[in-house]
Amino acid sequence: ATDADDRNDSATRLATVDTGLADLVEKRFFAGMTIEEIALESGQSDSTIKRRWRMARAWLLNELGAG
């Protein structure tokens, strides 16, 4: 599997744990949206999106390291 496949698989697993974080990963990685764009679209604050992004990244890094 390629790195991109691993990231996709991890993002899919994340969706089973937290769909909101998976949506955030999709918007950041695959749609290229900024924190500010996601905050505006979702109606959440930049700081909330940043905190959730840190959580999502930590989860993904843990998953990718475990694979």
XYZ file of N, CA, C and O in Angstrom, residues 3-27:
100
model
N 1.590 5.412 0.765
C 1.305 6.328 1.878
C -0.089 6.918 1.749
O -0.801 7.077 2.742
N -0.486 7.256 0.509
C -1.818 7.826 0.287
C -2.896 6.816 0.658
O -3.911 7.175 1.263
N -2.683 5.549 0.312
C -3.643 4.502 0.683
C -3.735 4.369 2.197
O -4.824 4.225 2.752
N -2.585 4.400 2.857
C -2.560 4.310 4.323
C -3.323 5.465 4.952
O -4.072 5.282 5.909
N -3.122 6.676 4.415
C -3.841 7.845 4.941
C -5.341 7.698 4.718
O -6.140 8.013 5.606
N -5.722 7.233 3.545
C -7.144 7.026 3.254
C -7.749 6.007 4.192
O -8.841 6.209 4.729
N -7.055 4.885 4.384
C -7.549 3.838 5.287
C -7.682 4.366 6.713
O -8.666 4.078 7.396
N -6.703 5.137 7.151
C -6.753 5.699 8.507
C -7.900 6.679 8.647
O -8.593 6.698 9.666
N -8.113 7.503 7.625
C -9.225 8.458 7.660
C -10.558 7.722 7.715
O -11.481 8.145 8.426
N -10.659 6.606 7.012
C -11.884 5.802 7.042
C -12.100 5.215 8.427
O -13.221 5.231 8.950
N -11.035 4.723 9.059
C -11.159 4.197 10.425
C -11.540 5.304 11.405
O -12.322 5.076 12.333
N -10.999 6.490 11.195
C -11.332 7.616 12.069
C -12.828 7.909 12.002
O -13.438 8.243 13.016
N -13.428 7.754 10.837
C -14.865 8.020 10.686
C -15.704 7.095 11.558
O -16.800 7.470 11.975
N -15.187 5.909 11.870
C -15.938 4.998 12.735
C -15.836 5.414 14.197
O -16.661 5.015 15.014
N -14.821 6.220 14.502
C -14.597 6.685 15.876
C -15.236 8.056 16.101
O -15.905 8.291 17.100
N -15.016 8.975 15.148
C -15.517 10.347 15.281
C -15.732 10.926 13.884
O -14.780 11.315 13.215
N -16.978 10.977 13.468
C -17.272 11.457 12.108
C -16.892 12.926 11.926
O -16.496 13.328 10.841
N -16.992 13.709 12.991
C -16.621 15.122 12.900
C -15.140 15.310 12.618
O -14.751 16.141 11.802
N -14.305 14.522 13.298
C -12.865 14.602 13.050
C -12.534 14.096 11.651
O -11.680 14.659 10.967
N -13.222 13.043 11.224
C -12.991 12.521 9.874
C -13.357 13.561 8.823
O -12.645 13.732 7.829
N -14.437 14.275 9.047
C -14.851 15.336 8.127
C -13.800 16.442 8.083
O -13.463 16.965 7.015
N -13.260 16.776 9.234
C -12.210 17.791 9.321
C -10.969 17.355 8.532
O -10.392 18.142 7.778
N -10.566 16.098 8.694
C -9.411 15.575 7.952
C -9.672 15.644 6.453
O -8.806 16.058 5.676
N -10.869 15.266 6.056
C -11.218 15.309 4.629
C -11.097 16.729 4.082
O -10.546 16.948 3.005
N -11.592 17.682 4.840
C -11.544 19.075 4.382
C -10.118 19.607 4.327
O -9.754 20.326 3.397
